[in-house]
Short mmCIF file of N, CA and C in Angstrom, two decimals:
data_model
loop_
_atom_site.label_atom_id
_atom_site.label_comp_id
_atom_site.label_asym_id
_atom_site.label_seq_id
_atom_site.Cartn_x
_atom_site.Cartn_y
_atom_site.Cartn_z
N UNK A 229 78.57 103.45 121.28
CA UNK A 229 78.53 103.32 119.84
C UNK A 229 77.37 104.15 119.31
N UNK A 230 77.77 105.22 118.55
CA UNK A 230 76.68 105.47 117.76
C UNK A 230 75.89 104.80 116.75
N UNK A 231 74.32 105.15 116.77
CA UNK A 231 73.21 105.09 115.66
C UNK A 231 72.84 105.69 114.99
N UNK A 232 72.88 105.84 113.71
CA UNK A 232 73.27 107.10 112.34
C UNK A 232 71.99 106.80 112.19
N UNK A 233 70.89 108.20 112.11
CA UNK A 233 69.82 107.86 111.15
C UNK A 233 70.44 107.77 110.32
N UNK A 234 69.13 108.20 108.87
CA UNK A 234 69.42 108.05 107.75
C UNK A 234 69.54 109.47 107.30
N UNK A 235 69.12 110.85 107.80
CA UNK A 235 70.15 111.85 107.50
C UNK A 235 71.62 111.88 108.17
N UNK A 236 71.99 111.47 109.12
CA UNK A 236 73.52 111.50 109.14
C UNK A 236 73.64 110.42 108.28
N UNK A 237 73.32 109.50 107.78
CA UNK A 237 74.25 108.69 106.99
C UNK A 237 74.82 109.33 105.95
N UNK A 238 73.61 109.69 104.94
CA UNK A 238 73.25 111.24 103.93
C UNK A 238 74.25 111.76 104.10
N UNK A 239 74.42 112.45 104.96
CA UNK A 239 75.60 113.48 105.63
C UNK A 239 77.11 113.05 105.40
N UNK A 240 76.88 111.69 106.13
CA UNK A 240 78.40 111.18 105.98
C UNK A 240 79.14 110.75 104.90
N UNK A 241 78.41 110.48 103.69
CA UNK A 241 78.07 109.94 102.62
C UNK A 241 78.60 111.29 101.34
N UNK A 242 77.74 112.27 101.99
CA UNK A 242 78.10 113.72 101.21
C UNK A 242 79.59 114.28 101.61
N UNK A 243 80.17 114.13 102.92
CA UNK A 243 81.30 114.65 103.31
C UNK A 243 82.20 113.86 102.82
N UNK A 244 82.48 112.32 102.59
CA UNK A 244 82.84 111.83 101.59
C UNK A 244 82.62 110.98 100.42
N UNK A 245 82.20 112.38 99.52
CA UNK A 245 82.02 112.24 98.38
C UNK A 245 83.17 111.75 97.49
N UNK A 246 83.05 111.08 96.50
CA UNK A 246 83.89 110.27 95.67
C UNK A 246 84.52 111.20 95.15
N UNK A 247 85.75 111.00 94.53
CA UNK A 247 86.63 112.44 93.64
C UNK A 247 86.55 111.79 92.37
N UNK A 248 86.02 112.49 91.63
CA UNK A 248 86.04 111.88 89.85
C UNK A 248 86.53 113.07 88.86
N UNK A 249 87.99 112.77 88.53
CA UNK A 249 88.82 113.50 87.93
C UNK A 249 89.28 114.36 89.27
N UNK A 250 89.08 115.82 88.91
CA UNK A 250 89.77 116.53 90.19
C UNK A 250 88.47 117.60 90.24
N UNK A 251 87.47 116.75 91.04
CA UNK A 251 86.42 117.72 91.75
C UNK A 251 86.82 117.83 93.40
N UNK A 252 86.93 119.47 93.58
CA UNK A 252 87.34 120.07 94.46
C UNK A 252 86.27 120.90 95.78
N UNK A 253 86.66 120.34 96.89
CA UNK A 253 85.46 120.72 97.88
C UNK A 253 86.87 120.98 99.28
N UNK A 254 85.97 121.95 99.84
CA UNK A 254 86.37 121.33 101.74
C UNK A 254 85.72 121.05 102.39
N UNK A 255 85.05 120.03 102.14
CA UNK A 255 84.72 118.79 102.45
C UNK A 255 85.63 117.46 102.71
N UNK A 256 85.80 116.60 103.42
CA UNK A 256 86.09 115.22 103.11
C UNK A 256 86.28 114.91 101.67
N UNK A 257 87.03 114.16 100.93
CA UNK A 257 87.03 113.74 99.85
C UNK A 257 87.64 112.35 99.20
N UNK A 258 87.37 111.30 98.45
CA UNK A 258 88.05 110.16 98.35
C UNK A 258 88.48 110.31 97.41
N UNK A 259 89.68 109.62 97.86
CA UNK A 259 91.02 109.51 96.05
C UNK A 259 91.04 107.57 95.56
N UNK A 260 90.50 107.32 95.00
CA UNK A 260 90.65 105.99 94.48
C UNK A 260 92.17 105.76 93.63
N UNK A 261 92.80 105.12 94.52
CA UNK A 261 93.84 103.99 94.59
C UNK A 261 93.54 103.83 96.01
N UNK A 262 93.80 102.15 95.99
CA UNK A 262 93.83 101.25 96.95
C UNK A 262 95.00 100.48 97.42
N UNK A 263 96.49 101.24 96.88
CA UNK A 263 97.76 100.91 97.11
C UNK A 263 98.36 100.83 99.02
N UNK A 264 98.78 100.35 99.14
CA UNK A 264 99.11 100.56 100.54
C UNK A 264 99.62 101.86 100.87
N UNK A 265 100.62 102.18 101.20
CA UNK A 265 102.00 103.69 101.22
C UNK A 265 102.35 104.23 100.12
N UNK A 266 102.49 103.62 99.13
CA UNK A 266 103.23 104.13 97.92
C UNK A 266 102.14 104.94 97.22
N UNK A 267 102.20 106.25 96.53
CA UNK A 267 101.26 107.06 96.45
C UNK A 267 101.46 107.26 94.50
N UNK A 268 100.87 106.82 93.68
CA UNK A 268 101.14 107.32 92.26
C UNK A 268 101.29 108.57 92.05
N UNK A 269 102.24 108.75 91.05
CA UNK A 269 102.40 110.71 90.71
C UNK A 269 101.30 111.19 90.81
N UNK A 270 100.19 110.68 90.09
CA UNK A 270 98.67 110.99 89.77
C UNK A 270 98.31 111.38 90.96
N UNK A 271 98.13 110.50 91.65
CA UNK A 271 97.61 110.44 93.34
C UNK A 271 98.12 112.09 93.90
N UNK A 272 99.61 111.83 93.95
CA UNK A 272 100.26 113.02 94.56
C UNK A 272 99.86 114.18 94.07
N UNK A 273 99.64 114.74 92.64
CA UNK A 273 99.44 115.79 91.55
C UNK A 273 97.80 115.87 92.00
N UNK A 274 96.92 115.31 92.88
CA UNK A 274 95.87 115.80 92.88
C UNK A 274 96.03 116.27 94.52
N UNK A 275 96.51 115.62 95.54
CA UNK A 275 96.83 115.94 96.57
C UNK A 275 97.43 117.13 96.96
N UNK A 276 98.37 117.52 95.96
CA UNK A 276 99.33 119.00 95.77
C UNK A 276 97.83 120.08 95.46
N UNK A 277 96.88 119.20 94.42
CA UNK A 277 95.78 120.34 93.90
C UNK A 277 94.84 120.55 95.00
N UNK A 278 94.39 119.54 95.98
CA UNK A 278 93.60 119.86 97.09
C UNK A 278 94.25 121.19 98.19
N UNK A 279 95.24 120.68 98.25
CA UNK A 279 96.49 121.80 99.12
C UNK A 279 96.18 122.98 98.52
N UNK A 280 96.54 123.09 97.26
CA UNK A 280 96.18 124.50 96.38
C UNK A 280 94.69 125.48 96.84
N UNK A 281 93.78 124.57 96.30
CA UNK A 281 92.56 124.30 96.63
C UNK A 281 92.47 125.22 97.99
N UNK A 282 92.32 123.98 99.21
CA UNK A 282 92.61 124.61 100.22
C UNK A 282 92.90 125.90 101.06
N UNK A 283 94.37 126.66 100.31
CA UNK A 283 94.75 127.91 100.66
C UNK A 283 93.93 128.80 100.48
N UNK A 284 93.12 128.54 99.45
CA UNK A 284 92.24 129.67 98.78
C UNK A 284 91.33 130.23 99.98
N UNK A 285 91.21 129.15 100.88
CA UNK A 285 90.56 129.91 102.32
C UNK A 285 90.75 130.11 103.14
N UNK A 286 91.72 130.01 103.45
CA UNK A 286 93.05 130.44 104.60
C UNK A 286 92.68 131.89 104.70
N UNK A 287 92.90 132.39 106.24
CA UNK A 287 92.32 133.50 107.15
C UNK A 287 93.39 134.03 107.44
N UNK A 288 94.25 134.84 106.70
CA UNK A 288 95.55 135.70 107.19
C UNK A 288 95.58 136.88 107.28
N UNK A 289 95.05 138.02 107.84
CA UNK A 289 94.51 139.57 108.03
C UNK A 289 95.93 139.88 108.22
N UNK A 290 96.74 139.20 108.94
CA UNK A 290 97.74 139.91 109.92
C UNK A 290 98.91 139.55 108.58
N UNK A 291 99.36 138.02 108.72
CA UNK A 291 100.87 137.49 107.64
C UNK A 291 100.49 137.86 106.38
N UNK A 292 99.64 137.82 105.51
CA UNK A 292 99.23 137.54 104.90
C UNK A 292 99.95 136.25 103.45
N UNK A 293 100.21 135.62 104.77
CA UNK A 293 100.48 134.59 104.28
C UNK A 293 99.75 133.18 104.37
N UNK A 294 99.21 132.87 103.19
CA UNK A 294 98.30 131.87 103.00
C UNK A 294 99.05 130.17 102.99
N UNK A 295 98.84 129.14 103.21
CA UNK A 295 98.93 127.90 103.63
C UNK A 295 97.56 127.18 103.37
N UNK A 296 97.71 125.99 102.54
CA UNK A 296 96.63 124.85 102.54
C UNK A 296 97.10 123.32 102.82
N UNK A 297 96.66 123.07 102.95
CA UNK A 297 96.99 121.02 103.42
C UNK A 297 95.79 120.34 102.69
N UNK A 298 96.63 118.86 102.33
CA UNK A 298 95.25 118.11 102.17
C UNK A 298 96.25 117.13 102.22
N UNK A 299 95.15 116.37 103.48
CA UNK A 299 95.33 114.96 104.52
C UNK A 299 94.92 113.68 103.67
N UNK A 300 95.76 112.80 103.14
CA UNK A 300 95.17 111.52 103.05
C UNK A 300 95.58 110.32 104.12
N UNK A 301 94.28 109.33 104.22
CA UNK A 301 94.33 108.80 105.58
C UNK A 301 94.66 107.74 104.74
N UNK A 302 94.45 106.15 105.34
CA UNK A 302 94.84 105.07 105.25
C UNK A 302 93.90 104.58 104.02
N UNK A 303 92.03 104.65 104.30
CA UNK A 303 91.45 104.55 103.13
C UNK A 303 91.29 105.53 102.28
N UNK A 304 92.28 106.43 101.98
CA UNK A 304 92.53 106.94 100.86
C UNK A 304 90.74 108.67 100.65
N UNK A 305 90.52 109.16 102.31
CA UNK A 305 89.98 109.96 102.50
C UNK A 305 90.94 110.96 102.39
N UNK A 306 90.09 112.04 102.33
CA UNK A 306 91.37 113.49 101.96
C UNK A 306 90.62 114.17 102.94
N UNK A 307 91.40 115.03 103.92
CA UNK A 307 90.57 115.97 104.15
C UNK A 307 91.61 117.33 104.37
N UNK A 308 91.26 118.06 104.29
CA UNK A 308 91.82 119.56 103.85
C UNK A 308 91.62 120.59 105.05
N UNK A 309 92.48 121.54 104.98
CA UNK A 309 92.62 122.44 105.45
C UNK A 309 93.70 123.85 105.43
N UNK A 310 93.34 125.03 106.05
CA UNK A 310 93.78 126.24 105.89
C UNK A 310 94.28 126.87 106.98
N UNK A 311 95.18 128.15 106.93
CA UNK A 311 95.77 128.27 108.14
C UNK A 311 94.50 129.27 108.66
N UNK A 312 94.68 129.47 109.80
CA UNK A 312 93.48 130.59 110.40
C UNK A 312 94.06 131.45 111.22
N UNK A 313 94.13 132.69 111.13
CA UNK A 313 95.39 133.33 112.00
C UNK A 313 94.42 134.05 113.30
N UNK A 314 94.69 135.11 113.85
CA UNK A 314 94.00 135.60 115.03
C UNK A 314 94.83 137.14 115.64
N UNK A 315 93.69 137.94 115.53
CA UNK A 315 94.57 139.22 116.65
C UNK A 315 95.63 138.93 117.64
N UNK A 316 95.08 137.92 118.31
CA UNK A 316 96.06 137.82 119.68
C UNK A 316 96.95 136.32 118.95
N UNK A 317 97.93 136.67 118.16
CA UNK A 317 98.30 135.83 117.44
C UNK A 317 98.98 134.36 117.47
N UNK A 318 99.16 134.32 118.65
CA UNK A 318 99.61 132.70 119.34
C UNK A 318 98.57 131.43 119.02
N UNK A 319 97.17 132.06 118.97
CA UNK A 319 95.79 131.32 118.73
C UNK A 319 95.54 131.00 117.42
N UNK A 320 96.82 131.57 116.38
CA UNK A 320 96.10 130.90 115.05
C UNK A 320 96.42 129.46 114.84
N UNK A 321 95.52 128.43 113.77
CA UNK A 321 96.29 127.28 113.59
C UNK A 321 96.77 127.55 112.46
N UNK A 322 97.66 126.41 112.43
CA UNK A 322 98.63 126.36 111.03
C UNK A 322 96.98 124.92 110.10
N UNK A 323 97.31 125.28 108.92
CA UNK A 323 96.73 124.70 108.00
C UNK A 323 97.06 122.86 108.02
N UNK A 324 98.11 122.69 108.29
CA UNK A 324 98.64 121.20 108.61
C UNK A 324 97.56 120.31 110.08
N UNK A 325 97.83 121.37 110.98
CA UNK A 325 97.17 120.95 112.21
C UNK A 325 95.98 121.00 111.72
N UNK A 326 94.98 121.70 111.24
CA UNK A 326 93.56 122.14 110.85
C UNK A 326 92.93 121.07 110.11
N UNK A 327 93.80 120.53 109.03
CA UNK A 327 93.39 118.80 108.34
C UNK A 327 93.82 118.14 109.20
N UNK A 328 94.27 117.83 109.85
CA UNK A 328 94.45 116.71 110.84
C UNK A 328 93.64 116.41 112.47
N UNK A 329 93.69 117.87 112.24
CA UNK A 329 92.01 118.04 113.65
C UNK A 329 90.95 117.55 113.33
N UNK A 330 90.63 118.10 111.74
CA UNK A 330 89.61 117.73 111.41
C UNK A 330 89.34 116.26 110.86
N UNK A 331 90.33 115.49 110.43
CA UNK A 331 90.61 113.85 110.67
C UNK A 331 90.41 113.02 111.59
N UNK A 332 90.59 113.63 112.86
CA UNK A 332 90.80 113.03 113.73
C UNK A 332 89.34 113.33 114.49
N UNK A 333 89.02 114.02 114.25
CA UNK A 333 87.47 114.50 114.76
C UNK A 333 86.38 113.36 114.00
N UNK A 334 86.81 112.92 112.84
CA UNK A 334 86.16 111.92 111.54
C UNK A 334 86.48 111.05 112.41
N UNK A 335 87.20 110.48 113.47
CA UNK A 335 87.77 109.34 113.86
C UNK A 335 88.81 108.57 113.28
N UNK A 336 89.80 109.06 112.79
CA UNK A 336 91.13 108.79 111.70
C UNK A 336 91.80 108.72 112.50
N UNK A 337 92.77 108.10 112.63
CA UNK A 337 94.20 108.18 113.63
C UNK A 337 95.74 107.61 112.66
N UNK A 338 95.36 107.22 111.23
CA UNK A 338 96.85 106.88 110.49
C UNK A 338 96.66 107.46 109.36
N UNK A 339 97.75 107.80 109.14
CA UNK A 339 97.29 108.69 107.56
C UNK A 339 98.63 108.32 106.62
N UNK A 340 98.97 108.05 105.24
CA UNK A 340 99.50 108.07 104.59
C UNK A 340 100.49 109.49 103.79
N UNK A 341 99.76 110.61 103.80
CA UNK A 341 100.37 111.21 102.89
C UNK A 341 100.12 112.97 103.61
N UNK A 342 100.77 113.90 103.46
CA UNK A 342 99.68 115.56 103.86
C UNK A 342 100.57 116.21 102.70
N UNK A 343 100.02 116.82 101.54
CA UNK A 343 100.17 118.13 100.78
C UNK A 343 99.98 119.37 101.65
N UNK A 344 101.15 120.35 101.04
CA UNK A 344 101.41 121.37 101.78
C UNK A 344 101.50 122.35 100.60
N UNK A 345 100.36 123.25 100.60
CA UNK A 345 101.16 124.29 99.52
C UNK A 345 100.88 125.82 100.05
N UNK A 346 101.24 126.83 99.83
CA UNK A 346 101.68 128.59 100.23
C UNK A 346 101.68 128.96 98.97
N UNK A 347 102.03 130.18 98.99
CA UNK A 347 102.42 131.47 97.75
C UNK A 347 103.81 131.16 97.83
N UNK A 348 104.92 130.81 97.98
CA UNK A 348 105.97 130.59 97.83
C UNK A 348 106.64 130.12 96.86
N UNK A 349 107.29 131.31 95.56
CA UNK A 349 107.72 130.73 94.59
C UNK A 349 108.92 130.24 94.36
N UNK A 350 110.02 130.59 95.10
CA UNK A 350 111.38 130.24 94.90
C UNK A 350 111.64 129.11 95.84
N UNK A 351 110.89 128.25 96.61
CA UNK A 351 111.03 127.32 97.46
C UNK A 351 109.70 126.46 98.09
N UNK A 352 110.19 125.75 98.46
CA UNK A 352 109.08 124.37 98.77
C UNK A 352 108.47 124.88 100.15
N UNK A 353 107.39 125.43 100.19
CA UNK A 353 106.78 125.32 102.13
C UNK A 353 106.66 123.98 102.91
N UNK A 354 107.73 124.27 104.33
CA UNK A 354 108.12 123.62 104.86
C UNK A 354 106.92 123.81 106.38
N UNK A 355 106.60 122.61 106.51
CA UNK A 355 105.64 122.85 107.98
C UNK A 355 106.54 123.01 108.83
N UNK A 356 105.79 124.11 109.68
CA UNK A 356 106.69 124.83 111.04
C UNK A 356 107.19 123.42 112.08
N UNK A 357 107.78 123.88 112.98
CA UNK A 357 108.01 123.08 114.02
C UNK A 357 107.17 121.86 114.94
N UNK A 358 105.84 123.46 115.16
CA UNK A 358 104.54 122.46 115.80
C UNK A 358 104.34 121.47 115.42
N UNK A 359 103.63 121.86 114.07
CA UNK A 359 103.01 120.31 112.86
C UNK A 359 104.07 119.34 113.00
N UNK A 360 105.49 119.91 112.85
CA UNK A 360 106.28 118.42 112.85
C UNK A 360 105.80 117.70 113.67
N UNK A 361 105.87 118.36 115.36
CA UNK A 361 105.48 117.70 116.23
C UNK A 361 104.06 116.69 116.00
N UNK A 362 102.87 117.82 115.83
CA UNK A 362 101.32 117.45 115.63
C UNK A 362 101.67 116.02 114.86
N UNK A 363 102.30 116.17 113.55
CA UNK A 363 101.94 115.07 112.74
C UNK A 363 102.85 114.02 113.24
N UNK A 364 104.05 114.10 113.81
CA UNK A 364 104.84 112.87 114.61
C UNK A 364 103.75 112.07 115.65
N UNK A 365 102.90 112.84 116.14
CA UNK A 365 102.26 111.97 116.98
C UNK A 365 101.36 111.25 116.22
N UNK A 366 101.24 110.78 114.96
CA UNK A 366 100.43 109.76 114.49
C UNK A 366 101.34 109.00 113.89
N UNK A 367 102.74 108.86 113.96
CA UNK A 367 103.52 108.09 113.42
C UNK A 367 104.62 108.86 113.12
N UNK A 368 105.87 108.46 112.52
CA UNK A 368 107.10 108.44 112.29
C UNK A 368 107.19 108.51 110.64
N UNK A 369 106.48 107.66 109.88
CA UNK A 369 106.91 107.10 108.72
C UNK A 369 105.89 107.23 107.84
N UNK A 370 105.61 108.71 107.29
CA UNK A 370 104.23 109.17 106.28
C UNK A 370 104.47 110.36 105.67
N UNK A 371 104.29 110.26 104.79
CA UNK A 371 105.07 111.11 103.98
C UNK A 371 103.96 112.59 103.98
N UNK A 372 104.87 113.87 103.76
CA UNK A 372 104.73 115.18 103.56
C UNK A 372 105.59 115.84 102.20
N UNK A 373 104.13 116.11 101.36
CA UNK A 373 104.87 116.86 99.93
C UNK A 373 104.33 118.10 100.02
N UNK A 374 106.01 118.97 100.26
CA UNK A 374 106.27 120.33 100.18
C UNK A 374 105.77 120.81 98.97
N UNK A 375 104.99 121.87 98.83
CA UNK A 375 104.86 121.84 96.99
C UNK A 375 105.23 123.38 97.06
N UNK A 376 105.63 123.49 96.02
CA UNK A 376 104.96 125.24 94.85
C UNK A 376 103.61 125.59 94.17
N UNK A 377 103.54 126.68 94.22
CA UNK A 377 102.51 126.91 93.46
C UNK A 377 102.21 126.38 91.95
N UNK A 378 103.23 126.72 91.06
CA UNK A 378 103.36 125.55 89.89
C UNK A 378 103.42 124.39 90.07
N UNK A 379 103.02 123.50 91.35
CA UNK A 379 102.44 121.69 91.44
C UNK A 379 103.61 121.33 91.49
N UNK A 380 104.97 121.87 91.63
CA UNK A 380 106.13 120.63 91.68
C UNK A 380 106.24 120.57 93.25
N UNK A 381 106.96 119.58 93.61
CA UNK A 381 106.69 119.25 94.89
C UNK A 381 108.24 118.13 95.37
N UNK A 382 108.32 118.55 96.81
CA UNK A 382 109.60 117.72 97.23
C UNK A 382 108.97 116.96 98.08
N UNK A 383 109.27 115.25 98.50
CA UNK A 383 108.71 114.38 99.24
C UNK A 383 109.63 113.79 100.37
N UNK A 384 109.24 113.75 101.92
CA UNK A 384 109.81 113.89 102.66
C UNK A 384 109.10 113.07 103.58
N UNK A 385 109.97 112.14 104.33
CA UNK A 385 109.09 111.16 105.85
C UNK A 385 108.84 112.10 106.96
N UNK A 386 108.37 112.23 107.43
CA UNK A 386 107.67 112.79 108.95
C UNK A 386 109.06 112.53 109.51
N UNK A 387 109.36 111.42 109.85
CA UNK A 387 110.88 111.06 110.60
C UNK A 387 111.95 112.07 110.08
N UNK A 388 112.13 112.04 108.75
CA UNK A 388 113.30 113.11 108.00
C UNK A 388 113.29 114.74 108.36
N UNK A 389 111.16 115.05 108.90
CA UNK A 389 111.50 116.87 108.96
C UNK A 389 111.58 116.57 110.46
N UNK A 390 111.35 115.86 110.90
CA UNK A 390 111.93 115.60 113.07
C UNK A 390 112.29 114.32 113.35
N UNK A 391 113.81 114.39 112.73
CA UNK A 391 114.46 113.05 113.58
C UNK A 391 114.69 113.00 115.20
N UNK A 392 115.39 112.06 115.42
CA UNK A 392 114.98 111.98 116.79
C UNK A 392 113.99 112.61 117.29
N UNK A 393 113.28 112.51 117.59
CA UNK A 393 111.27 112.63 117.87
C UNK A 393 110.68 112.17 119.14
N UNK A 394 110.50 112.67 119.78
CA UNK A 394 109.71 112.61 120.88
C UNK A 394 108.24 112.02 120.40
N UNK A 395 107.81 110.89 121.06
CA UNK A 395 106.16 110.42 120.35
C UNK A 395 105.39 109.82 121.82
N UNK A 396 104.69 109.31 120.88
CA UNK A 396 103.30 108.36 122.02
C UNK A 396 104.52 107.17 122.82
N UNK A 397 105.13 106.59 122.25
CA UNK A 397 105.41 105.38 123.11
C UNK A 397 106.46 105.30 123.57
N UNK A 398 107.25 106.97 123.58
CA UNK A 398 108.09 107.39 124.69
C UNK A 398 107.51 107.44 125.73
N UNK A 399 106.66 108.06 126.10
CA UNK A 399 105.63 108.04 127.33
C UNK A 399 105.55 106.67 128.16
N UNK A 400 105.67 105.21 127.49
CA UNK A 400 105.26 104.16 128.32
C UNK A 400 107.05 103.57 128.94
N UNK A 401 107.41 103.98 128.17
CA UNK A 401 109.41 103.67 128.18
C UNK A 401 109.69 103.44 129.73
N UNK A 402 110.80 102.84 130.13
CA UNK A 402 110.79 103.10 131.61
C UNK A 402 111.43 104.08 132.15
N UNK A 403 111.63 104.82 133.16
CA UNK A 403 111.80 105.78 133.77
C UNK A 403 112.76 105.20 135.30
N UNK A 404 113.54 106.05 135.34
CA UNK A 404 114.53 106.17 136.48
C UNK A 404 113.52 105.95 138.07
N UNK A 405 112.48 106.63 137.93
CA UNK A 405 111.63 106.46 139.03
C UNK A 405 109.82 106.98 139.05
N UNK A 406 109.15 106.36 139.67
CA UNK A 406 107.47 106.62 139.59
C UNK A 406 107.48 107.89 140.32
N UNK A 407 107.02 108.78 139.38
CA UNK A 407 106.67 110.13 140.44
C UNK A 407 105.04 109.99 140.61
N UNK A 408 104.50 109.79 141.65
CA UNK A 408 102.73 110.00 142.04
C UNK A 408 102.42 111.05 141.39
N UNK A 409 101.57 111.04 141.03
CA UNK A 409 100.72 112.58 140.53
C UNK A 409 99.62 112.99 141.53
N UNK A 410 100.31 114.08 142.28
CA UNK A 410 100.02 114.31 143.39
C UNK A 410 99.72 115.90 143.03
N UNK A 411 98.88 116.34 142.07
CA UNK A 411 98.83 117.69 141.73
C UNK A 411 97.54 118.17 141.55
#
């Protein structure tokens, strides 16, 4: 167990900072409602704006295609992220995975909601394949809003963009036979 001085507290304290109206950081950030799952338009319309937000620092030399996310967890923390691409291009992350690394690095493991927004004007950005995967492994049932750049946005379960889903508690299921791990 860690012991926080009182500059990491400082620290932790500053990374999540309160959101009053729509002040914008990438940083950690808190959205006040205290609703369980169900997310108010309001809620969502600032979540779509963190996503926005977000892209603005997305690292694309090569696609130049930009991607932002912004993660809300269970207590209603946001945290954000951008895609980051790379020369040897297999190594970039997608912007989805990047808020959720960085969640999970906070010590987060359930999240309620991820905004997704791109340059994409004639259609909603859809997270690639991976992220389906990435974000299935924290659950089945949490919603992902596709947005546009003009803030409209389509809302979708984790389960709906990868049904039938491979997860965590396939792994414990029983099996035809014990193979040793002998490797």
């Amino acid at each position: 167990m860690h012991s926080f001085t009182d500059s990491t507290k400082t620290t932790l304290q500053i990374r999540r900072a309160r959101m009053d109206g729509v002040k914008l950081s990438r940083e950690a950030l808190h959205i006040e409602d205290h609703s369980s799952r169900h997310l108010s338009k309001e809620m969502v319309k600032k979540l779509v704006l963190q996503s926005q937000e977000a892209k603005k620092q997305a690292y694309c030399p090569y696609s130049k295609f930009r991607v932002g996310a912004a993660l809300l967890t269970m207590d209603n923390c946001v945290f954000t992220g951008c895609n980051v691409e790379n020369a040897c291009y297999n190594l970039g992350v997608c912007a989805e995975r990047n808020a959720m690394s960085k969640a999970v690095s906070e010590g987060y493991r359930s999240f309620k909601a991820i905004a997704i927004a791109s340059d994409l004007n004639d259609q909603f950005i859809s997270p690639c394949g991976g992220c389906r995967q990435f974000m299935r492994e924290f659950g089945p049932n949490w919603d992902v809003y596709m947005s546009k750049p003009d803030g409209s946005y389509r809302k979708m379960r984790v389960d709906e963009l990868l049904p039938a889903s491979f997860g965590p508690e396939d792994l414990s299921k029983k099996k035809v036979c014990d193979i040793p791990n002998e490797y």
